[in-house]
Short mmCIF file of C-alpha atoms in Angstrom, two decimals:
data_model
loop_
_atom_site.label_atom_id
_atom_site.label_comp_id
_atom_site.label_asym_id
_atom_site.label_seq_id
_atom_site.Cartn_x
_atom_site.Cartn_y
_atom_site.Cartn_z
CA MET G 71 24.84 -167.97 144.99
CA ASP G 72 24.67 -171.60 146.11
CA ASP G 73 26.29 -174.34 144.05
CA VAL G 74 22.99 -175.67 142.69
CA SER G 75 21.91 -172.25 141.40
CA LEU G 76 25.05 -172.12 139.26
CA LEU G 77 23.32 -174.63 137.01
CA LYS G 78 20.54 -172.11 136.19
CA ILE G 79 22.88 -169.61 134.52
CA GLY G 80 22.01 -169.17 130.87
CA LEU G 81 18.73 -171.17 130.98
CA THR G 82 15.52 -169.96 129.33
CA ASP G 83 12.50 -169.10 131.53
CA ASP G 84 10.84 -172.45 130.73
CA GLU G 85 14.05 -174.33 131.47
CA LYS G 86 14.35 -172.48 134.80
CA LYS G 87 10.81 -173.54 135.79
CA THR G 88 11.66 -177.17 135.03
CA PHE G 89 14.88 -176.77 136.99
CA ASP G 90 13.07 -175.39 140.05
CA LYS G 91 10.72 -178.41 140.10
CA LYS G 92 13.73 -180.70 140.31
CA LYS G 93 15.76 -178.55 142.70
CA VAL G 94 15.50 -181.00 145.60
CA GLU G 95 16.84 -183.76 143.37
CA TYR G 96 19.65 -181.52 142.16
CA ASN G 97 20.48 -180.53 145.76
CA LYS G 98 21.00 -184.19 146.67
CA ARG G 99 23.18 -184.81 143.64
CA VAL G 100 25.26 -181.68 144.23
CA GLY G 101 25.61 -182.66 147.90
CA SER G 102 27.18 -185.93 146.80
CA LEU G 103 29.40 -184.09 144.33
CA LEU G 104 30.56 -181.71 147.07
CA LYS G 105 31.72 -184.63 149.17
CA VAL G 106 33.65 -186.12 146.25
CA SER G 107 35.05 -182.72 145.23
CA ARG G 108 36.33 -182.00 148.73
CA ALA G 109 38.27 -185.25 148.64
CA ASP G 110 39.60 -184.47 145.14
CA ALA G 111 40.66 -180.93 146.14
CA LYS G 112 42.45 -181.97 149.35
CA ASN G 113 46.07 -180.86 149.57
CA SER G 114 48.87 -183.08 150.83
CA GLU G 115 50.92 -180.29 152.49
CA CYS G 116 50.21 -177.43 154.89
CA TYR G 117 49.74 -174.27 152.84
CA ILE G 118 51.80 -172.18 155.29
CA CYS G 119 54.80 -174.28 156.37
CA GLY G 120 54.80 -176.72 153.45
CA LYS G 121 55.13 -179.78 155.68
CA GLU G 122 53.35 -182.96 154.67
CA CYS G 123 50.03 -183.17 156.46
CA SER G 124 47.48 -185.98 156.46
CA SER G 125 45.09 -184.35 158.94
CA PHE G 126 44.50 -180.63 158.54
CA CYS G 127 43.33 -178.26 161.27
CA ASN G 128 39.71 -177.09 161.25
CA SER G 129 40.75 -173.44 160.93
CA HIS G 130 38.19 -170.66 161.52
CA SER G 131 37.86 -167.73 159.13
CA VAL G 132 36.44 -165.65 162.02
CA PRO G 133 38.14 -165.89 165.45
CA GLN G 134 36.35 -168.29 167.75
CA PHE G 135 36.15 -165.74 170.57
CA CYS G 136 33.99 -163.56 168.30
CA LEU G 137 31.68 -166.46 167.48
CA GLN G 138 31.37 -167.34 171.17
CA ASN G 139 30.15 -163.82 171.92
CA ILE G 140 27.18 -164.18 169.54
CA SER G 141 26.35 -167.82 170.20
CA VAL G 142 23.62 -169.36 172.32
CA SER G 143 24.47 -172.79 173.72
CA GLY G 144 27.31 -172.99 171.20
CA LYS G 145 25.05 -172.30 168.19
CA LEU G 146 24.69 -169.33 165.84
CA TYR G 147 22.85 -168.38 162.66
CA HIS G 148 24.41 -167.91 159.22
CA SER G 149 23.54 -166.71 155.70
CA GLY G 150 21.40 -169.78 155.10
CA ASN G 151 18.73 -168.13 157.24
CA LEU G 152 18.34 -165.43 154.58
CA VAL G 153 19.04 -167.42 151.43
CA ASP G 154 17.07 -170.49 150.36
CA MET G 155 19.66 -173.22 150.90
CA PRO G 156 17.68 -176.39 151.71
CA MET G 157 20.76 -178.54 152.16
CA LEU G 158 21.97 -176.48 155.12
CA ASP G 159 20.81 -176.42 158.73
CA LYS G 160 19.55 -173.05 159.94
CA ASP G 161 22.15 -172.87 162.69
CA LYS G 162 25.75 -173.95 163.06
CA GLY G 163 27.93 -174.96 165.96
CA ILE G 164 30.97 -172.78 166.65
CA GLY G 165 33.23 -175.66 165.65
CA GLU G 166 31.83 -175.75 162.09
CA ALA G 167 31.26 -172.05 161.40
CA GLY G 168 33.38 -170.65 158.57
CA THR G 169 36.03 -173.35 158.73
CA PHE G 170 38.49 -174.57 156.12
CA LYS G 171 41.19 -177.25 156.09
CA ILE G 172 44.44 -176.46 154.27
CA ILE G 173 46.86 -175.71 157.15
CA CYS G 174 48.31 -177.80 159.97
CA ARG G 175 47.34 -177.41 163.63
CA GLU G 176 50.75 -176.03 164.62
CA CYS G 177 50.52 -173.18 162.10
CA ASP G 178 46.91 -172.43 163.00
CA SER G 179 47.79 -172.05 166.69
CA SER G 180 50.95 -169.95 166.21
CA VAL G 181 50.78 -167.88 163.01
CA PHE G 182 47.61 -165.93 163.90
CA SER G 183 48.16 -165.45 167.64
CA ASP G 184 48.47 -161.64 167.49
CA TYR G 185 45.13 -160.91 165.85
CA GLU G 186 43.28 -163.80 167.50
CA ASN G 187 43.75 -162.20 170.91
CA PRO G 188 40.66 -160.29 172.18
CA ASP G 189 42.81 -158.12 174.45
CA ALA G 190 44.57 -156.68 171.40
CA TYR G 191 41.49 -154.70 170.36
CA TYR G 192 41.47 -152.06 173.07
CA GLN G 193 43.61 -150.06 170.67
CA GLY G 194 44.15 -149.94 166.92
CA PRO G 195 45.53 -153.09 165.24
CA THR G 196 49.22 -153.37 164.43
CA ASP G 197 50.48 -153.94 160.90
CA LYS G 198 51.36 -157.50 161.93
CA MET G 199 47.76 -158.12 163.01
CA LEU G 200 46.50 -156.82 159.66
CA SER G 201 48.98 -159.07 157.87
CA GLN G 202 47.71 -162.09 159.80
CA ILE G 203 44.10 -161.21 158.98
CA ALA G 204 45.01 -160.87 155.29
CA MET G 205 46.76 -164.25 155.42
CA LYS G 206 43.71 -165.91 156.95
CA ASN G 207 41.31 -164.27 154.47
CA ASN G 208 43.33 -165.36 151.48
CA LEU G 209 43.79 -168.88 152.83
CA LYS G 210 40.01 -169.18 153.14
CA SER G 211 39.61 -167.87 149.57
CA ILE G 212 42.27 -170.26 148.25
CA SER G 213 40.55 -173.19 149.92
CA LYS G 214 37.17 -172.12 148.55
CA ARG G 215 38.46 -171.68 144.98
CA GLN G 216 40.28 -175.02 145.03
CA LEU G 217 37.03 -176.72 145.98
CA GLU G 218 34.98 -174.78 143.40
CA ILE G 219 37.38 -175.60 140.57
CA GLN G 220 37.15 -179.29 141.35
CA LEU G 221 33.37 -179.00 141.75
CA TYR G 222 33.00 -177.37 138.30
CA ARG G 223 34.93 -180.26 136.77
CA ASN G 224 32.77 -182.85 138.50
CA MET G 225 29.53 -180.97 137.72
CA ALA G 226 30.46 -180.91 134.04
CA LYS G 227 30.78 -184.69 134.14
CA GLU G 228 27.55 -185.16 136.11
CA PHE G 229 25.22 -182.61 134.50
CA GLY G 230 26.80 -181.73 131.16
CA GLY G 231 27.20 -178.07 130.18
CA HIS G 232 30.92 -178.47 129.68
CA GLU G 233 31.35 -175.06 128.01
CA LEU G 234 29.75 -173.19 130.92
CA MET G 235 31.58 -175.18 133.58
CA SER G 236 34.86 -174.80 131.71
CA HIS G 237 34.29 -171.05 131.65
CA MET G 238 33.57 -171.01 135.39
CA GLU G 239 36.63 -173.14 136.06
CA GLY G 240 38.77 -170.69 134.08
CA ILE G 241 37.49 -167.71 136.10
CA GLY G 242 38.07 -169.64 139.32
CA SER G 243 41.63 -170.46 138.28
CA ILE G 244 42.41 -166.78 137.66
CA ASP G 245 40.95 -165.89 141.06
CA LEU G 246 43.02 -168.63 142.67
CA MET G 247 46.28 -167.25 141.29
CA GLU G 248 45.37 -163.76 142.55
CA TYR G 249 44.59 -165.07 146.03
CA ILE G 250 47.87 -167.00 146.10
CA ASP G 251 49.77 -163.81 145.22
CA GLU G 252 48.00 -161.88 148.00
CA PHE G 253 48.66 -164.71 150.46
CA GLN G 254 52.36 -164.70 149.66
CA TYR G 255 52.48 -160.91 150.17
CA ALA G 256 50.72 -161.22 153.53
CA LYS G 257 53.00 -164.06 154.63
CA LYS G 258 56.10 -161.97 153.89
CA ALA G 259 54.51 -158.97 155.63
CA CYS G 260 54.05 -161.05 158.80
CA GLN G 261 57.77 -161.69 158.88
CA SER G 262 58.80 -158.16 157.85
CA LYS G 263 60.52 -155.72 160.19
CA TRP G 264 58.67 -152.88 158.49
CA HIS G 265 55.24 -151.71 159.60
CA ASN G 266 53.75 -150.22 156.45
CA ASN G 267 52.58 -153.28 154.53
CA TYR G 268 48.87 -152.51 154.90
CA TYR G 269 46.84 -149.32 154.94
CA LEU G 270 44.18 -149.16 157.67
CA SER G 271 41.50 -146.93 156.16
CA TYR G 272 38.94 -147.37 158.93
CA PHE G 273 38.94 -148.57 162.53
CA GLU G 274 36.05 -148.00 164.92
CA SER G 275 35.57 -149.26 168.46
CA ILE G 276 31.83 -149.43 169.20
CA PRO G 277 30.68 -149.35 172.87
CA TYR G 278 28.23 -152.25 172.47
CA VAL G 279 28.23 -155.83 171.18
CA VAL G 280 26.93 -156.15 167.61
CA PRO G 281 24.93 -159.27 166.66
CA ILE G 282 27.08 -160.31 163.69
CA ALA G 283 30.65 -161.50 163.19
CA PHE G 284 32.47 -161.19 159.90
CA GLN G 285 35.95 -161.34 158.38
CA ASN G 286 36.75 -161.54 154.67
CA ASN G 287 38.42 -159.98 151.64
CA ILE G 288 35.98 -158.34 149.21
CA ALA G 289 36.45 -157.00 145.67
CA LEU G 290 34.25 -153.90 145.53
CA VAL G 291 32.74 -153.12 142.13
CA SER G 292 32.19 -149.37 142.53
CA ASP G 293 32.64 -146.50 144.95
CA LEU G 294 30.07 -144.23 146.57
CA GLU G 295 29.77 -142.08 143.45
CA GLY G 296 29.48 -144.91 140.92
CA GLY G 297 33.14 -144.91 139.88
CA THR G 298 34.62 -148.28 138.91
CA ILE G 299 36.88 -150.00 141.43
CA ASN G 300 36.92 -153.53 139.98
CA ASP G 301 35.55 -154.57 136.61
CA LEU G 302 34.57 -158.13 137.51
CA TYR G 303 33.92 -158.89 133.82
CA ASN G 304 37.29 -157.78 132.48
CA HIS G 305 38.92 -161.09 131.53
CA LEU G 306 42.15 -159.66 130.07
CA SER G 307 45.10 -161.67 131.36
CA ASP G 308 46.85 -158.62 132.83
CA TYR G 309 43.80 -157.26 134.68
CA VAL G 310 43.96 -158.12 138.39
CA ILE G 311 41.02 -157.89 140.77
CA LYS G 312 41.93 -155.99 143.96
CA SER G 313 40.29 -156.63 147.33
CA VAL G 314 39.71 -154.75 150.55
CA HIS G 315 39.62 -156.54 153.92
CA ILE G 316 36.68 -155.95 156.25
CA CYS G 317 36.26 -157.24 159.81
CA VAL G 318 33.42 -157.02 162.33
CA PHE G 319 34.49 -158.47 165.66
CA PRO G 320 31.96 -158.62 168.53
CA LEU G 321 33.96 -158.70 171.78
CA ALA G 322 32.87 -159.23 175.39
CA ASN G 323 31.80 -155.62 176.06
CA HIS G 324 32.35 -153.77 172.80
CA SER G 325 32.89 -154.37 169.07
CA VAL G 326 35.46 -153.32 166.50
CA VAL G 327 34.89 -152.68 162.81
CA MET G 328 37.79 -152.18 160.43
CA MET G 329 38.65 -151.94 156.77
CA PHE G 330 42.10 -152.07 155.19
CA CYS G 331 43.97 -152.96 152.01
CA ARG G 332 47.46 -153.67 150.75
CA ASN G 333 49.59 -150.54 151.06
CA GLY G 334 50.04 -148.65 147.80
CA GLU G 335 46.79 -150.01 146.33
CA ASN G 336 45.51 -146.91 144.52
CA ARG G 337 42.34 -148.47 143.14
CA TYR G 338 40.52 -147.80 146.43
CA SER G 339 41.84 -144.25 146.97
CA LYS G 340 38.69 -142.42 145.81
CA PHE G 341 36.42 -144.76 147.74
CA PHE G 342 38.39 -144.25 150.96
CA LYS G 343 38.25 -140.45 150.54
CA GLN G 344 34.49 -140.58 149.96
CA PHE G 345 34.05 -142.93 152.91
CA LYS G 346 35.97 -140.68 155.31
CA LYS G 347 33.57 -137.80 154.63
CA LEU G 348 30.60 -139.80 155.94
CA SER G 349 29.28 -139.61 159.49
CA SER G 350 30.04 -142.48 161.88
CA GLU G 351 26.50 -143.82 161.44
CA GLU G 352 26.70 -143.75 157.63
CA LYS G 353 30.07 -145.49 157.65
CA LEU G 354 28.57 -148.37 159.60
CA LYS G 355 25.65 -148.51 157.16
CA VAL G 356 28.07 -148.80 154.21
CA ILE G 357 30.05 -151.60 155.87
CA ASN G 358 26.82 -153.38 156.76
CA TYR G 359 25.52 -153.17 153.18
CA ILE G 360 28.82 -154.39 151.72
CA ILE G 361 28.76 -157.46 153.98
CA PHE G 362 25.26 -158.55 152.99
CA SER G 363 25.45 -157.69 149.29
CA TYR G 364 28.90 -159.10 148.55
CA THR G 365 29.33 -162.12 150.81
CA GLU G 366 27.78 -165.15 152.50
CA ASP G 367 30.36 -165.48 155.26
CA TYR G 368 28.62 -163.63 158.10
CA TYR G 369 27.30 -165.11 161.34
CA PHE G 370 24.34 -163.94 163.43
CA TYR G 371 23.64 -163.87 167.15
CA LYS G 372 21.47 -166.94 167.83
CA GLY G 373 19.18 -164.87 170.06
CA ILE G 374 18.26 -162.33 167.37
CA ASP G 375 14.56 -161.84 166.54
CA GLN G 376 13.94 -164.37 163.77
CA GLU G 377 11.36 -162.10 162.16
CA ILE G 378 14.26 -160.10 160.75
CA PHE G 379 14.98 -163.00 158.40
CA GLY G 380 11.63 -162.34 156.74
CA ASN G 381 12.68 -158.87 155.57
CA LYS G 382 12.13 -159.12 151.79
CA ILE G 383 14.69 -156.51 150.75
CA LEU G 384 17.35 -157.96 153.05
CA LYS G 385 16.70 -161.43 151.60
CA GLU G 386 17.05 -160.10 148.05
CA VAL G 387 20.29 -158.28 148.88
CA ALA G 388 21.64 -161.42 150.57
CA LYS G 389 21.08 -163.42 147.36
CA THR G 390 23.39 -161.14 145.41
CA THR G 391 26.75 -162.48 144.22
CA PRO G 392 29.20 -161.35 141.51
CA ILE G 393 27.80 -164.13 139.30
CA SER G 394 24.11 -163.51 139.88
CA VAL G 395 24.06 -159.94 138.54
CA ALA G 396 23.93 -161.29 134.99
CA ASP G 397 21.84 -163.91 133.22
CA SER G 398 25.06 -165.26 131.78
CA PRO G 399 28.71 -165.01 132.89
CA PHE G 400 29.56 -164.41 129.22
CA ALA G 401 27.74 -161.05 129.26
CA ASP G 402 29.36 -157.66 129.86
CA SER G 403 27.57 -156.82 133.08
CA LEU G 404 29.61 -154.01 134.67
CA THR G 405 26.69 -151.57 134.39
CA ALA G 406 24.32 -154.11 135.94
CA ALA G 407 26.86 -154.88 138.67
CA LYS G 408 27.19 -151.21 139.61
CA GLU G 409 23.42 -150.94 139.91
CA THR G 410 23.21 -154.11 142.00
CA TYR G 411 26.01 -153.12 144.35
CA ASP G 412 25.08 -149.44 144.60
CA LEU G 413 26.18 -148.52 148.13
CA ASN G 414 23.67 -145.67 148.18
CA LYS G 415 21.03 -148.37 148.75
CA ARG G 416 22.43 -148.88 152.24
CA ASP G 417 19.29 -147.49 153.93
CA THR G 418 17.09 -150.19 152.40
CA ILE G 419 18.23 -152.94 154.78
CA PRO G 420 18.55 -153.14 158.59
CA ASN G 421 21.89 -151.91 159.88
CA PHE G 422 23.02 -154.65 162.25
CA LEU G 423 26.01 -152.55 163.28
CA SER G 424 23.77 -149.90 164.83
CA GLU G 425 22.93 -149.76 168.53
CA THR G 426 19.35 -150.76 167.69
CA TYR G 427 20.42 -154.39 167.25
CA LYS G 428 23.00 -154.58 170.05
CA ILE G 429 23.19 -157.70 172.20
CA VAL G 430 21.92 -156.83 175.65
#
């Protein structure tokens, strides 16, 4: 869900119609607020080494070599091509795709060198590579939550709705603490002499180049049989949301797809067992559906047939977020969330990980 659409939560149908008429105006105002909020949320120290930093590195959430393999003249498509986001251009340059700024240039160039090496993917990833991926994913999430928290504060001042924005800020703050904990675990794992910090539940080397690149941590709501993995609407202080890490890396002549989690994380055990029973084709369909239904952080091959962006079901799935499954974030929406994120709907959208959509 884009930042402007957050303002629609809890409105009546008539209020939503009025809102839609003024959406362009709201987009401009939120755009200005984003600029101010980014400045307000800026850190003074590198999040990894802790050194004072006045100019942060433009760090990529997906390795640049993956983005280069799906770009055309340095450009690629993103989720904005599927979701109505009028403030955003329909393509992005590699230098601005999935970037965040909370670490220094020295850390960015040295800490992630193992996993950001395309030659490392002719075999399964090491535990250190998984640790580095987890670090990067949680850094991106920390950066995003820091910005959102500041944005909620500024939106409350600009548009009113203090109760709603305060509620959203509270949820964001809880998420932030969880991401910080996971980041600290991953950072220690990178420096550990042990090699069992993460459990690699799935790794597949595909003999063709897929047209999408993706890397993120995702909190799955339910498994393949409808069992609860994460209750996104459980706001008890001791309930912690648990994520799984998913990567889709298009390389020069092949692609790798992987899924892993923190070792000893039992909440995903049933899902992993169910997943392993699927055929190779069905596994790719599940990963594909998770990416489009849970996230907005995927990037498309610039040369893909643009007609695919007109697929109505794909567009609807791409609009889904943990917030949008309910009319109000105050509602108990676990049942609705399970229906929305039902992985058995995976055949309803194009599977971009299949050979059908390979880059020739």
